[in-house]
CSV table of C-alpha atoms in Angstrom, one decimal:
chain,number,residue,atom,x,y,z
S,79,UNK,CA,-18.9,1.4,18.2
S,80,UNK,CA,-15.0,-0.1,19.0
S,81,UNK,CA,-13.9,-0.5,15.0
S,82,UNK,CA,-10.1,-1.8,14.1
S,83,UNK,CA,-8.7,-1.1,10.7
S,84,UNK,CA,-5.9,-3.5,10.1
S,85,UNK,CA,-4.3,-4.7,6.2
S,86,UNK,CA,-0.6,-4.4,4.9
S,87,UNK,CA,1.1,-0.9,4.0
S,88,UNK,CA,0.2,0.9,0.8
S,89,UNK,CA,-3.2,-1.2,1.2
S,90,UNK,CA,-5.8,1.1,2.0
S,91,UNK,CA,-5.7,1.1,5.3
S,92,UNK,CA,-5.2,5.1,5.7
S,93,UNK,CA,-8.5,5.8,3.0
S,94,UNK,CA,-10.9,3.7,4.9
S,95,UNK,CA,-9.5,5.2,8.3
S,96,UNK,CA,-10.4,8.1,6.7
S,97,UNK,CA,-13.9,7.5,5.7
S,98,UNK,CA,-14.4,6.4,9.0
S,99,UNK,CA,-13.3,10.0,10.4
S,100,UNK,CA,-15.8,11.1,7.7
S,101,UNK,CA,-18.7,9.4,8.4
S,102,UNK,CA,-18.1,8.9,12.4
S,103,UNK,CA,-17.0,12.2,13.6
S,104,UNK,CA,-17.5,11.9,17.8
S,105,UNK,CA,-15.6,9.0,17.9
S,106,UNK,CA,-11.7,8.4,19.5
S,107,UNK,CA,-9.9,7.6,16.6
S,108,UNK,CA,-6.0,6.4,16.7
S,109,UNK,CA,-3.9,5.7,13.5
S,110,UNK,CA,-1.2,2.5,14.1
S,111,UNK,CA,-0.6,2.0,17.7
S,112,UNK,CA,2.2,-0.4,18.5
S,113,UNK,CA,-0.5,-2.1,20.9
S,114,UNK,CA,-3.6,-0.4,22.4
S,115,UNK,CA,-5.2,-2.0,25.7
S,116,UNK,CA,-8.2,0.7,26.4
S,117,UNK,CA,-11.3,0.2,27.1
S,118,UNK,CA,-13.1,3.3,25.1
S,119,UNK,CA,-16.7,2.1,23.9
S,120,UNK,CA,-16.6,4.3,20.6
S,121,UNK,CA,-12.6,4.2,18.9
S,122,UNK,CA,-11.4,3.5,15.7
S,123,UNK,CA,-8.2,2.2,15.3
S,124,UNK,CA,-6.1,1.5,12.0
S,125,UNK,CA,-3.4,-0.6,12.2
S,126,UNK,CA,-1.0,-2.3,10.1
S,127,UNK,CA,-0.1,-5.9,10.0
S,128,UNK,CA,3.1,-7.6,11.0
S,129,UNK,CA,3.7,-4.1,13.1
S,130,UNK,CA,0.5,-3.2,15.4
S,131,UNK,CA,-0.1,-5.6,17.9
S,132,UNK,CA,-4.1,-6.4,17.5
S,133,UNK,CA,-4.6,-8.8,20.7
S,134,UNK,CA,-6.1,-5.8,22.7
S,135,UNK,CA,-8.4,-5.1,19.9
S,136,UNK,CA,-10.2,-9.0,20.1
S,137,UNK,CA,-12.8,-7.8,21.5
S,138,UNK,CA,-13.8,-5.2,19.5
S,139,UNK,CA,-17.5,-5.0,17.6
S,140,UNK,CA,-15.9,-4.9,14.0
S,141,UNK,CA,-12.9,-5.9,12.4
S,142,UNK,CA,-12.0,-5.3,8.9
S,143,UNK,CA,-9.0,-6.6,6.9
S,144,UNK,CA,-8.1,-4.5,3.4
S,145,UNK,CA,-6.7,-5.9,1.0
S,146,UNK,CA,-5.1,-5.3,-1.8
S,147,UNK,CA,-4.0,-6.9,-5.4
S,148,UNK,CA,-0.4,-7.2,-4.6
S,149,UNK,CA,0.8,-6.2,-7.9
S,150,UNK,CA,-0.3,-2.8,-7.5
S,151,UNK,CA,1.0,-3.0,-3.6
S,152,UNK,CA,4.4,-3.7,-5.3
S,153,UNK,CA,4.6,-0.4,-7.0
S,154,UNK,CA,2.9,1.7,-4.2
S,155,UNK,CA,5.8,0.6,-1.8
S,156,UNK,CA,8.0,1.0,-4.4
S,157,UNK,CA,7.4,4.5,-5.0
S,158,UNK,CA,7.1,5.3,-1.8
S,159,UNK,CA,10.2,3.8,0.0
S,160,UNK,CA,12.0,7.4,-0.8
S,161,UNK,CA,9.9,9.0,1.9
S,162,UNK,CA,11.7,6.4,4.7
S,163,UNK,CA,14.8,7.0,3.9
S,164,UNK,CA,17.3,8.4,5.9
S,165,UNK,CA,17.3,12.5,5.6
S,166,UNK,CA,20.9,12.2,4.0
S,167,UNK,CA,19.8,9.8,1.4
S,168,UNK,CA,17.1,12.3,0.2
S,169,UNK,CA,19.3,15.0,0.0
S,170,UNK,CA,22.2,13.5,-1.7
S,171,UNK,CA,22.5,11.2,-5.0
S,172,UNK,CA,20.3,8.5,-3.5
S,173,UNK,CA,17.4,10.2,-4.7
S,174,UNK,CA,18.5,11.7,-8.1
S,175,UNK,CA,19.8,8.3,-8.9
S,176,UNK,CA,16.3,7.3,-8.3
S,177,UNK,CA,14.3,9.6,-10.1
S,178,UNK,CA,16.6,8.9,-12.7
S,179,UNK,CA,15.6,5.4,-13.2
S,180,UNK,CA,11.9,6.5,-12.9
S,181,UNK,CA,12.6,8.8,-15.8
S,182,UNK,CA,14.3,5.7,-17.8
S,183,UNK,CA,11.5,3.4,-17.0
S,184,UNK,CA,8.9,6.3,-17.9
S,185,UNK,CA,10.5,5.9,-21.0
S,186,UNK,CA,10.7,2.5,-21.5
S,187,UNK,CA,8.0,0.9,-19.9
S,188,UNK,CA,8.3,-2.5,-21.2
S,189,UNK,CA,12.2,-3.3,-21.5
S,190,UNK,CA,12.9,-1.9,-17.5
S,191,UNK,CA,11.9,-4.4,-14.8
S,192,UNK,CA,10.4,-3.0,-12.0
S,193,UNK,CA,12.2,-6.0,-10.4
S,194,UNK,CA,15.4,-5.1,-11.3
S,195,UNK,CA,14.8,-1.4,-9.9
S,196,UNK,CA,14.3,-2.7,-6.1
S,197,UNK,CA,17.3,-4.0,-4.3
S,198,UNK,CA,17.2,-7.6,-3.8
S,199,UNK,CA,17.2,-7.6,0.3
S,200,UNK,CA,14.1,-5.3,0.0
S,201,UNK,CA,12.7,-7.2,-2.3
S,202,UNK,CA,12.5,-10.5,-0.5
S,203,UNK,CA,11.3,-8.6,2.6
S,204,UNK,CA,8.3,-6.9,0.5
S,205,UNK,CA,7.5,-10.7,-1.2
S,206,UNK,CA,7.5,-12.4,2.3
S,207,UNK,CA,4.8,-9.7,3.9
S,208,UNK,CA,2.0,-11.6,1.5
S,209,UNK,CA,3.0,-14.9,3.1
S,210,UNK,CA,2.9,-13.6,5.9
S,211,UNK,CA,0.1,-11.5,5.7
S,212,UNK,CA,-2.1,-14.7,4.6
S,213,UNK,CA,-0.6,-16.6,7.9
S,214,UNK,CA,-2.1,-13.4,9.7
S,215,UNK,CA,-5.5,-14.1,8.4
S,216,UNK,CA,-5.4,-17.4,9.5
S,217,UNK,CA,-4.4,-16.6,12.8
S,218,UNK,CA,-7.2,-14.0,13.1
S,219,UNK,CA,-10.2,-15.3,11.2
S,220,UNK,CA,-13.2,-13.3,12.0
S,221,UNK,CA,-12.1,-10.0,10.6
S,222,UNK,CA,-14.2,-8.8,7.9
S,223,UNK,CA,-12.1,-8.7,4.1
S,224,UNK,CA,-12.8,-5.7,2.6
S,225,UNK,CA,-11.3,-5.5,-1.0
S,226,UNK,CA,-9.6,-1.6,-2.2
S,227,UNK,CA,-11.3,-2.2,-5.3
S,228,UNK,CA,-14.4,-2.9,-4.0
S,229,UNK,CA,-14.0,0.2,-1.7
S,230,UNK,CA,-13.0,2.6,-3.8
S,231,UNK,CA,-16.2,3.8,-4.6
S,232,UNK,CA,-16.7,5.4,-1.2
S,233,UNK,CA,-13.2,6.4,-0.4
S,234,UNK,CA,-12.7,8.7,-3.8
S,235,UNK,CA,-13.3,12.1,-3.1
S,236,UNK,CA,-12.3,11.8,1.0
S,237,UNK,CA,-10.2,14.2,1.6
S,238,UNK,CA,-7.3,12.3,3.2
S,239,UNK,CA,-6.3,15.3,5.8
S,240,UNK,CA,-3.0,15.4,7.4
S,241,UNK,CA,-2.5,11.7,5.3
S,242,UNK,CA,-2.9,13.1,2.2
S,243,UNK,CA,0.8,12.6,1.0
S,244,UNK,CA,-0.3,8.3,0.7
S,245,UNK,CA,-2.9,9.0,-1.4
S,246,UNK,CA,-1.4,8.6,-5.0
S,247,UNK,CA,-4.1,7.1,-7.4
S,248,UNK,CA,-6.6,5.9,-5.9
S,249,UNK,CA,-7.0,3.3,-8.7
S,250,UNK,CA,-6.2,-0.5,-9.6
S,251,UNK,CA,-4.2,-2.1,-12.3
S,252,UNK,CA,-1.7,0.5,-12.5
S,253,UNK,CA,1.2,-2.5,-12.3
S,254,UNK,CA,0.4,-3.5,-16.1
S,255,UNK,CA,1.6,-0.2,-17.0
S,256,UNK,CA,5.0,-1.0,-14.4
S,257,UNK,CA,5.7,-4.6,-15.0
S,258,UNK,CA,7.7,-6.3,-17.6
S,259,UNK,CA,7.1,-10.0,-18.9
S,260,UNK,CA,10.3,-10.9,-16.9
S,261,UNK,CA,8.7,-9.0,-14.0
S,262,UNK,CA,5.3,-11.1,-14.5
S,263,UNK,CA,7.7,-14.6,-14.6
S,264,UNK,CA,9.4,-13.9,-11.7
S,265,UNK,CA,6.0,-12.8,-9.2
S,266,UNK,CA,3.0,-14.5,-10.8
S,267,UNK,CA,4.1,-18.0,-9.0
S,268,UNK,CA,5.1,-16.1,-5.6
S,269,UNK,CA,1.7,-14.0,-5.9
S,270,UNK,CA,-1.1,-16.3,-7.0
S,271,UNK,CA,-2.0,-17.7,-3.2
S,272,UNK,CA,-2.9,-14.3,-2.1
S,273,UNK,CA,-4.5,-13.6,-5.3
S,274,UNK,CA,-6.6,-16.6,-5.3
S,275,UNK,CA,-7.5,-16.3,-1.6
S,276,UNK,CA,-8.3,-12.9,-2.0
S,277,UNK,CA,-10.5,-13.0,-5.4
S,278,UNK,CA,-7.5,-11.1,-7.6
S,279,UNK,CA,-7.8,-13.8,-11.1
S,280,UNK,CA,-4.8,-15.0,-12.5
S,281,UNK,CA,-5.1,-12.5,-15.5
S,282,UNK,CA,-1.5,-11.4,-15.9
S,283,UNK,CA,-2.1,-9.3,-19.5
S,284,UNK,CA,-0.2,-6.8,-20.4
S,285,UNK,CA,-1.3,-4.0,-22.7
S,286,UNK,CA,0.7,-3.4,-25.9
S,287,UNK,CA,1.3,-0.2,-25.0
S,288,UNK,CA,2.3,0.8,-21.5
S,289,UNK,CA,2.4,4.9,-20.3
S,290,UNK,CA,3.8,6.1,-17.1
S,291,UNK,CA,2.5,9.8,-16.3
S,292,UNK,CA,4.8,12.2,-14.1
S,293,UNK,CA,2.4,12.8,-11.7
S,294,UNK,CA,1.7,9.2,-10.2
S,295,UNK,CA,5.9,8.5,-10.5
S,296,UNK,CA,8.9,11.4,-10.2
S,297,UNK,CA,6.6,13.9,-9.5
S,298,UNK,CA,4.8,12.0,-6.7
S,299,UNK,CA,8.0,10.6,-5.0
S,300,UNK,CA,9.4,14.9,-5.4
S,301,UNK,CA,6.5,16.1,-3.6
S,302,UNK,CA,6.5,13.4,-0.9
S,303,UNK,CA,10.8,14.0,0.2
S,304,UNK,CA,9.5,17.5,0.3
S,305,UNK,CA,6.6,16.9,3.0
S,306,UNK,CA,9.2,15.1,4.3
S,307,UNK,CA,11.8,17.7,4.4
S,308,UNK,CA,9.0,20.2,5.6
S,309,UNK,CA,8.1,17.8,8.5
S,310,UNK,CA,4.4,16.9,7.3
């Protein structure tokens, strides 16, 4: 069986490739070639969209997309971005100014925008990959969608292997716990296309109460610049 794997970062690309690993043990398997061009009759590949190049993989048995809500995708890239930063930057005041805004919003959920936390270049780039993404789709129309939420079920409890420092929640709605009203304003009108394509609702609801724990936000980014330091 010749299976590709492809969906944004911070999608659930890695915990399907990883149930695949689980449940298909003799086969090759390769995680986010640039391009691939074999001819191997039983391979699973993962690869990630607007990066891997997925023209040799055309004629492969099964093809899956992931995708994701894109609110929750917003945070997940957010909180992980401290992991691909230079060496320097996570040694120096880059990342204690950082955790220090995770602390503040920790504290104050609902009057920090998780908007106004992410540089505005990075930003635009990280709004532009749903366009994009959705022009991918169109472009290659006979994968398969899987949702995260609808795959969830299998991938909880997988143990992740030498990937485990993506894994984080393995949830979904976390954003109404991250975003602000403003925040809501500002990414409901670039959001809803995917979200409609994609099955996501237009519920934008907020809870009255919003709670951040450690271990999905400062502790989670600490651990992950320490794999990093460590070389894992």
């Amino acid at each position: 069986m010749r299976v590709v794997i492809a969906g944004q970062s911070k999608s659930g690309t890695t915990a399907l490739y990883s149930l695949f690993r689980v449940l298909l043990p003799g086969h090759q398997y390769l995680f986010e070639p640039r391009a691939y061009q074999g001819d191997e009759q039983d391979i699973i590949i993962k690869g990630i969209v607007g990066i891997s190049s997925f023209e040799g993989m055309a004629h492969f048995d099964t093809k899956f997309l992931i995708v994701r809500d894109p609110r929750d995708n917003l945070v997940s890239r957010f909180l992980y971005a401290p992991y691909d930063w230079p060496a320097a930057m996570r040694k120096e005041r880059a990342l204690g100014a950082f955790l220090t805004c995770l602390e503040a919003k920790r504290a104050e959920p609902d009057r920090i925008s998780l908007v106004e936390m992410i540089p505005p270049a990075v930003l635009v780039e990280w709004l532009g990959l749903h366009r994009a993404a959705l022009d991918w789709h169109d472009a290659h129309p006979a994968y398969t969608v899987i949702r995260y939420a609808d795959a969830l079920p299998a991938i909880v409890g997988i143990d992740p292997g030498r990937f485990g420092r993506v894994a984080r929640r393995k949830e979904t709605g976390s954003w109404r716990d991250w975003f602000t009203a403003r925040d809501v304003e500002q990414l409901r009108p670039v959001y809803q296309s995917y979200m409609n394509r994609y099955g996501f609702g237009d519920d934008w609801e907020l809870p009255a109460e919003q709670h951040i724990k450690a271990e999905y936000s400062t502790e989670y980014v600490k651990r992950l610049c320490h794999e990093r330091a460590i070389g894992k």
